[in-house]
CSV table of C-alpha atoms in Angstrom, one decimal:
chain,number,residue,atom,x,y,z
K,21,UNK,CA,-36.6,-2.8,8.2
K,22,UNK,CA,-33.0,-1.5,9.4
K,23,UNK,CA,-31.7,2.0,9.1
K,24,UNK,CA,-29.1,0.7,6.2
K,25,UNK,CA,-32.0,-1.1,4.5
K,26,UNK,CA,-34.5,1.6,4.6
K,27,UNK,CA,-31.9,4.4,3.2
K,28,UNK,CA,-30.9,2.2,0.4
K,29,UNK,CA,-34.4,1.9,-0.8
K,30,UNK,CA,-35.0,5.5,-0.1
K,31,UNK,CA,-31.9,6.4,-2.4
K,32,UNK,CA,-33.4,3.8,-5.3
K,33,UNK,CA,-36.8,5.6,-5.7
K,34,UNK,CA,-35.4,9.3,-5.5
K,35,UNK,CA,-33.6,11.3,-8.2
K,36,UNK,CA,-30.3,12.2,-7.8
K,37,UNK,CA,-30.8,15.7,-6.3
K,38,UNK,CA,-33.4,14.3,-3.7
K,39,UNK,CA,-30.8,11.6,-2.9
K,40,UNK,CA,-28.3,14.9,-2.2
K,41,UNK,CA,-30.4,16.0,-0.2
K,42,UNK,CA,-30.4,13.0,2.1
K,43,UNK,CA,-28.8,13.7,5.7
K,44,UNK,CA,-25.7,11.3,5.7
K,45,UNK,CA,-23.3,11.0,8.4
K,46,UNK,CA,-20.0,9.0,8.7
K,47,UNK,CA,-21.9,6.4,10.6
K,48,UNK,CA,-23.7,5.6,7.4
K,49,UNK,CA,-20.3,5.4,5.4
K,50,UNK,CA,-18.9,3.4,8.1
K,51,UNK,CA,-22.0,0.9,8.2
K,52,UNK,CA,-21.3,0.8,4.4
K,53,UNK,CA,-17.6,-0.1,5.0
K,54,UNK,CA,-18.7,-2.6,7.5
K,55,UNK,CA,-21.2,-4.3,5.5
K,56,UNK,CA,-18.4,-4.8,2.7
K,57,UNK,CA,-20.5,-2.1,0.0
K,58,UNK,CA,-18.5,-1.8,-3.1
K,59,UNK,CA,-15.8,1.1,-2.3
K,60,UNK,CA,-17.4,3.1,-5.2
K,61,UNK,CA,-20.6,3.1,-3.6
K,62,UNK,CA,-18.8,3.8,-0.1
K,63,UNK,CA,-17.0,6.6,-2.0
K,64,UNK,CA,-20.1,8.1,-3.2
K,65,UNK,CA,-21.9,8.3,0.4
K,66,UNK,CA,-18.3,9.7,2.2
K,67,UNK,CA,-18.3,12.3,-0.5
K,68,UNK,CA,-22.0,13.5,0.5
K,69,UNK,CA,-21.0,13.1,3.8
K,70,UNK,CA,-18.4,15.5,3.7
K,71,UNK,CA,-20.3,18.0,1.5
K,72,UNK,CA,-22.9,17.8,3.8
K,73,UNK,CA,-20.7,18.5,6.6
K,74,UNK,CA,-18.8,21.1,5.2
K,75,UNK,CA,-21.9,23.1,4.3
K,76,UNK,CA,-22.8,22.6,7.9
K,77,UNK,CA,-19.3,24.2,8.8
K,78,UNK,CA,-19.7,27.2,6.5
K,79,UNK,CA,-22.8,28.2,7.7
K,80,UNK,CA,-21.6,27.7,11.4
K,81,UNK,CA,-18.6,29.5,10.7
K,82,UNK,CA,-20.4,32.4,9.1
K,83,UNK,CA,-22.8,32.4,12.2
K,84,UNK,CA,-20.0,32.8,14.5
K,85,UNK,CA,-18.1,35.4,12.4
K,86,UNK,CA,-21.3,37.3,12.8
K,87,UNK,CA,-21.6,36.5,16.8
K,88,UNK,CA,-17.7,37.6,17.0
K,89,UNK,CA,-18.4,41.1,15.7
K,90,UNK,CA,-21.0,41.3,18.2
K,91,UNK,CA,-19.4,40.4,20.9
K,92,UNK,CA,-16.2,42.4,19.6
K,93,UNK,CA,-18.5,45.4,20.2
K,94,UNK,CA,-19.7,44.3,23.5
K,95,UNK,CA,-16.6,44.1,24.7
K,96,UNK,CA,-15.0,46.9,23.7
K,97,UNK,CA,-18.2,48.8,25.2
K,98,UNK,CA,-17.6,46.9,28.4
K,99,UNK,CA,-13.7,48.0,28.5
K,100,UNK,CA,-14.5,51.4,27.9
K,101,UNK,CA,-17.1,51.6,30.7
K,102,UNK,CA,-14.9,49.6,33.0
K,103,UNK,CA,-11.7,52.0,32.3
K,104,UNK,CA,-14.5,55.3,33.0
K,105,UNK,CA,-15.8,53.5,35.9
K,106,UNK,CA,-13.1,51.6,37.9
K,107,UNK,CA,-16.0,51.2,40.7
K,108,UNK,CA,-18.9,49.7,38.6
K,109,UNK,CA,-17.5,46.9,36.5
K,110,UNK,CA,-19.3,45.5,33.7
K,111,UNK,CA,-18.6,41.7,32.8
K,112,UNK,CA,-16.2,41.5,30.1
K,113,UNK,CA,-18.0,38.8,27.7
K,114,UNK,CA,-15.6,35.9,26.0
K,115,UNK,CA,-15.4,35.8,22.4
K,116,UNK,CA,-17.2,32.3,21.1
K,117,UNK,CA,-15.3,29.7,20.1
K,118,UNK,CA,-14.7,29.4,16.5
K,119,UNK,CA,-16.1,25.9,14.9
K,120,UNK,CA,-13.6,23.4,13.5
K,121,UNK,CA,-14.0,20.4,11.5
K,122,UNK,CA,-13.5,17.1,13.2
K,123,UNK,CA,-11.1,15.5,10.5
K,124,UNK,CA,-10.4,12.5,13.1
K,125,UNK,CA,-14.0,11.3,12.2
K,126,UNK,CA,-14.1,11.9,8.2
K,127,UNK,CA,-10.5,10.1,8.1
K,128,UNK,CA,-11.6,7.0,9.8
K,129,UNK,CA,-13.9,6.3,6.6
K,130,UNK,CA,-10.9,6.6,4.4
K,131,UNK,CA,-9.8,3.4,2.3
K,132,UNK,CA,-7.0,1.7,4.2
K,133,UNK,CA,-3.5,0.9,2.2
K,134,UNK,CA,-1.1,-0.8,4.1
K,135,UNK,CA,2.9,0.6,3.0
K,136,UNK,CA,5.0,-2.3,2.3
K,137,UNK,CA,8.0,-2.0,3.9
K,138,UNK,CA,11.3,-4.2,3.4
K,139,UNK,CA,11.8,-4.5,7.2
K,140,UNK,CA,14.9,-6.2,7.0
K,141,UNK,CA,16.5,-3.4,5.1
K,142,UNK,CA,15.2,-0.3,7.5
K,143,UNK,CA,17.8,2.2,8.8
K,144,UNK,CA,15.5,4.1,11.1
K,145,UNK,CA,13.7,3.2,14.4
K,146,UNK,CA,10.1,4.3,14.0
K,147,UNK,CA,6.9,3.8,15.6
K,148,UNK,CA,4.2,2.6,13.1
K,149,UNK,CA,1.8,5.5,12.0
K,150,UNK,CA,-0.9,6.5,10.1
K,151,UNK,CA,-0.6,8.9,7.1
K,152,UNK,CA,-3.5,10.6,5.4
K,153,UNK,CA,-4.3,12.2,1.9
K,154,UNK,CA,-7.2,14.2,2.2
K,155,UNK,CA,-7.7,14.8,-1.3
K,156,UNK,CA,-7.6,11.0,-2.2
K,157,UNK,CA,-8.9,10.0,0.9
K,158,UNK,CA,-6.7,7.4,1.6
K,159,UNK,CA,-5.0,6.1,5.2
K,160,UNK,CA,-1.6,5.0,4.6
K,161,UNK,CA,-0.7,2.5,7.2
K,162,UNK,CA,3.1,2.5,8.0
K,163,UNK,CA,4.6,-0.7,10.0
K,164,UNK,CA,7.1,0.3,12.9
K,165,UNK,CA,11.0,-0.4,11.5
K,166,UNK,CA,13.9,-0.6,13.3
K,167,UNK,CA,17.6,0.5,12.7
K,168,UNK,CA,19.9,-2.0,11.2
K,169,UNK,CA,23.5,-1.4,10.6
K,170,UNK,CA,25.0,-1.1,7.3
K,171,UNK,CA,26.4,-4.4,8.0
K,172,UNK,CA,23.4,-6.2,8.8
K,173,UNK,CA,21.7,-4.8,5.8
K,174,UNK,CA,24.8,-6.1,3.7
K,175,UNK,CA,24.8,-9.4,5.3
K,176,UNK,CA,20.9,-9.5,4.4
K,177,UNK,CA,21.3,-8.7,0.6
K,178,UNK,CA,24.3,-11.1,0.0
K,179,UNK,CA,22.2,-14.0,1.7
K,180,UNK,CA,19.4,-13.0,-0.5
K,181,UNK,CA,21.4,-12.9,-3.4
K,182,UNK,CA,22.7,-16.1,-2.6
K,183,UNK,CA,19.4,-17.6,-2.4
K,184,UNK,CA,18.2,-16.0,-5.3
K,185,UNK,CA,21.4,-17.3,-7.2
K,186,UNK,CA,20.6,-21.2,-5.9
K,187,UNK,CA,16.8,-20.4,-7.5
K,188,UNK,CA,18.0,-19.1,-10.9
K,189,UNK,CA,20.6,-21.9,-10.9
K,190,UNK,CA,18.3,-24.8,-10.4
K,191,UNK,CA,16.0,-22.9,-13.0
K,192,UNK,CA,18.9,-23.4,-15.9
K,193,UNK,CA,17.8,-24.8,-19.4
K,194,UNK,CA,19.2,-24.4,-22.4
K,195,UNK,CA,18.6,-25.5,-26.1
K,196,UNK,CA,20.7,-27.2,-28.6
K,197,UNK,CA,19.3,-28.9,-32.0
K,198,UNK,CA,15.8,-27.8,-30.7
K,199,UNK,CA,16.3,-29.7,-27.6
K,200,UNK,CA,16.0,-28.0,-24.3
K,201,UNK,CA,17.8,-29.6,-21.2
K,202,UNK,CA,17.6,-28.7,-17.8
K,203,UNK,CA,20.8,-27.0,-16.5
K,204,UNK,CA,20.8,-26.8,-12.9
K,205,UNK,CA,24.1,-28.4,-11.2
K,206,UNK,CA,22.9,-31.7,-10.7
K,207,UNK,CA,22.2,-32.0,-14.1
K,208,UNK,CA,25.6,-30.8,-15.3
K,209,UNK,CA,27.3,-33.3,-13.1
K,210,UNK,CA,24.9,-36.0,-15.0
K,211,UNK,CA,26.0,-34.5,-18.4
K,212,UNK,CA,30.0,-34.5,-17.6
K,213,UNK,CA,29.6,-38.5,-16.4
K,214,UNK,CA,27.6,-39.0,-19.3
K,215,UNK,CA,30.4,-37.2,-22.2
K,216,UNK,CA,33.1,-39.2,-20.1
K,217,UNK,CA,31.6,-42.6,-21.4
K,218,UNK,CA,30.7,-42.0,-24.3
K,219,UNK,CA,32.3,-42.4,-27.7
K,220,UNK,CA,31.5,-39.6,-30.3
K,221,UNK,CA,29.3,-42.0,-32.4
K,222,UNK,CA,27.2,-42.8,-29.0
K,223,UNK,CA,23.6,-41.9,-28.4
K,224,UNK,CA,22.0,-41.7,-24.7
K,225,UNK,CA,18.6,-41.6,-23.8
K,226,UNK,CA,18.0,-38.3,-21.8
K,227,UNK,CA,15.0,-36.8,-20.0
K,228,UNK,CA,14.5,-33.1,-21.4
K,229,UNK,CA,12.9,-30.4,-19.7
K,230,UNK,CA,9.6,-31.1,-20.4
K,231,UNK,CA,9.8,-34.7,-19.5
K,232,UNK,CA,10.2,-35.9,-22.9
K,233,UNK,CA,13.0,-38.6,-23.6
K,234,UNK,CA,15.3,-38.3,-26.5
K,235,UNK,CA,18.2,-40.0,-27.9
K,236,UNK,CA,20.8,-37.5,-27.7
K,237,UNK,CA,24.5,-37.6,-29.1
K,238,UNK,CA,27.9,-37.0,-27.1
K,239,UNK,CA,28.3,-33.8,-29.2
K,240,UNK,CA,24.6,-32.4,-28.1
K,241,UNK,CA,25.5,-33.1,-24.2
K,242,UNK,CA,28.9,-31.5,-24.5
K,243,UNK,CA,27.3,-28.4,-26.2
K,244,UNK,CA,24.3,-28.3,-23.5
K,245,UNK,CA,26.9,-28.6,-20.9
K,246,UNK,CA,29.0,-25.7,-22.1
K,247,UNK,CA,25.7,-23.4,-22.2
K,248,UNK,CA,24.7,-24.5,-18.7
K,249,UNK,CA,28.0,-23.9,-17.2
K,250,UNK,CA,28.1,-20.5,-19.0
K,251,UNK,CA,24.8,-19.2,-17.7
K,252,UNK,CA,25.9,-20.7,-14.5
K,253,UNK,CA,29.0,-18.3,-14.5
K,254,UNK,CA,27.1,-15.3,-15.2
K,255,UNK,CA,24.9,-16.2,-12.5
K,256,UNK,CA,27.6,-16.6,-9.7
K,257,UNK,CA,28.9,-13.3,-10.2
K,258,UNK,CA,26.8,-10.7,-8.2
K,259,UNK,CA,25.6,-7.7,-10.0
K,260,UNK,CA,25.8,-4.5,-8.3
């Protein structure tokens, strides 16, 4: 049985307090991430690993403070001796290094979120980067961006508007007397041709927006064409 399976089996057989007593490392968290465990379980193990790391850090820091006080007394003693006995110098001990938390290892276990950026509209040239939210334990991955000129951005927005406008016009639908007509440009042209050739009493077989076929009058086609043209006119004017 591998370490991961053994730990899972052991954890299942222990009480919650006993599970907290297990020694967990960030390697265990990384293993769960690689094995695609549920995010909730990964977060639980990460929380335990952080708590144990911070408990060990507090213990190490308290020991460091005690040792530092002792070494400072030794330093003062050595300096006093050396000042009084320049020919018999005592070595001055160095201060112990303060223990530090290695957040880099911890942050490698954070949940990753990729920040969505509209790369065609960016105004700054910035390298890709990762920003960490240590409280939420999320690593935000930002893509590299480049600086676009105001004119480039304006042109891009205009082209996008035109593309969206074309899509909106293509999806125009209007309702007349409970009948829903396609109102795109091609349909409007067909309506106009039919209206020009029909008399007021004529009817025309027409494929509606739902693909059903109905007999429609000149008046219905005229009203549908007018409504479609009005919608297209509204869509044609860019809104700022």
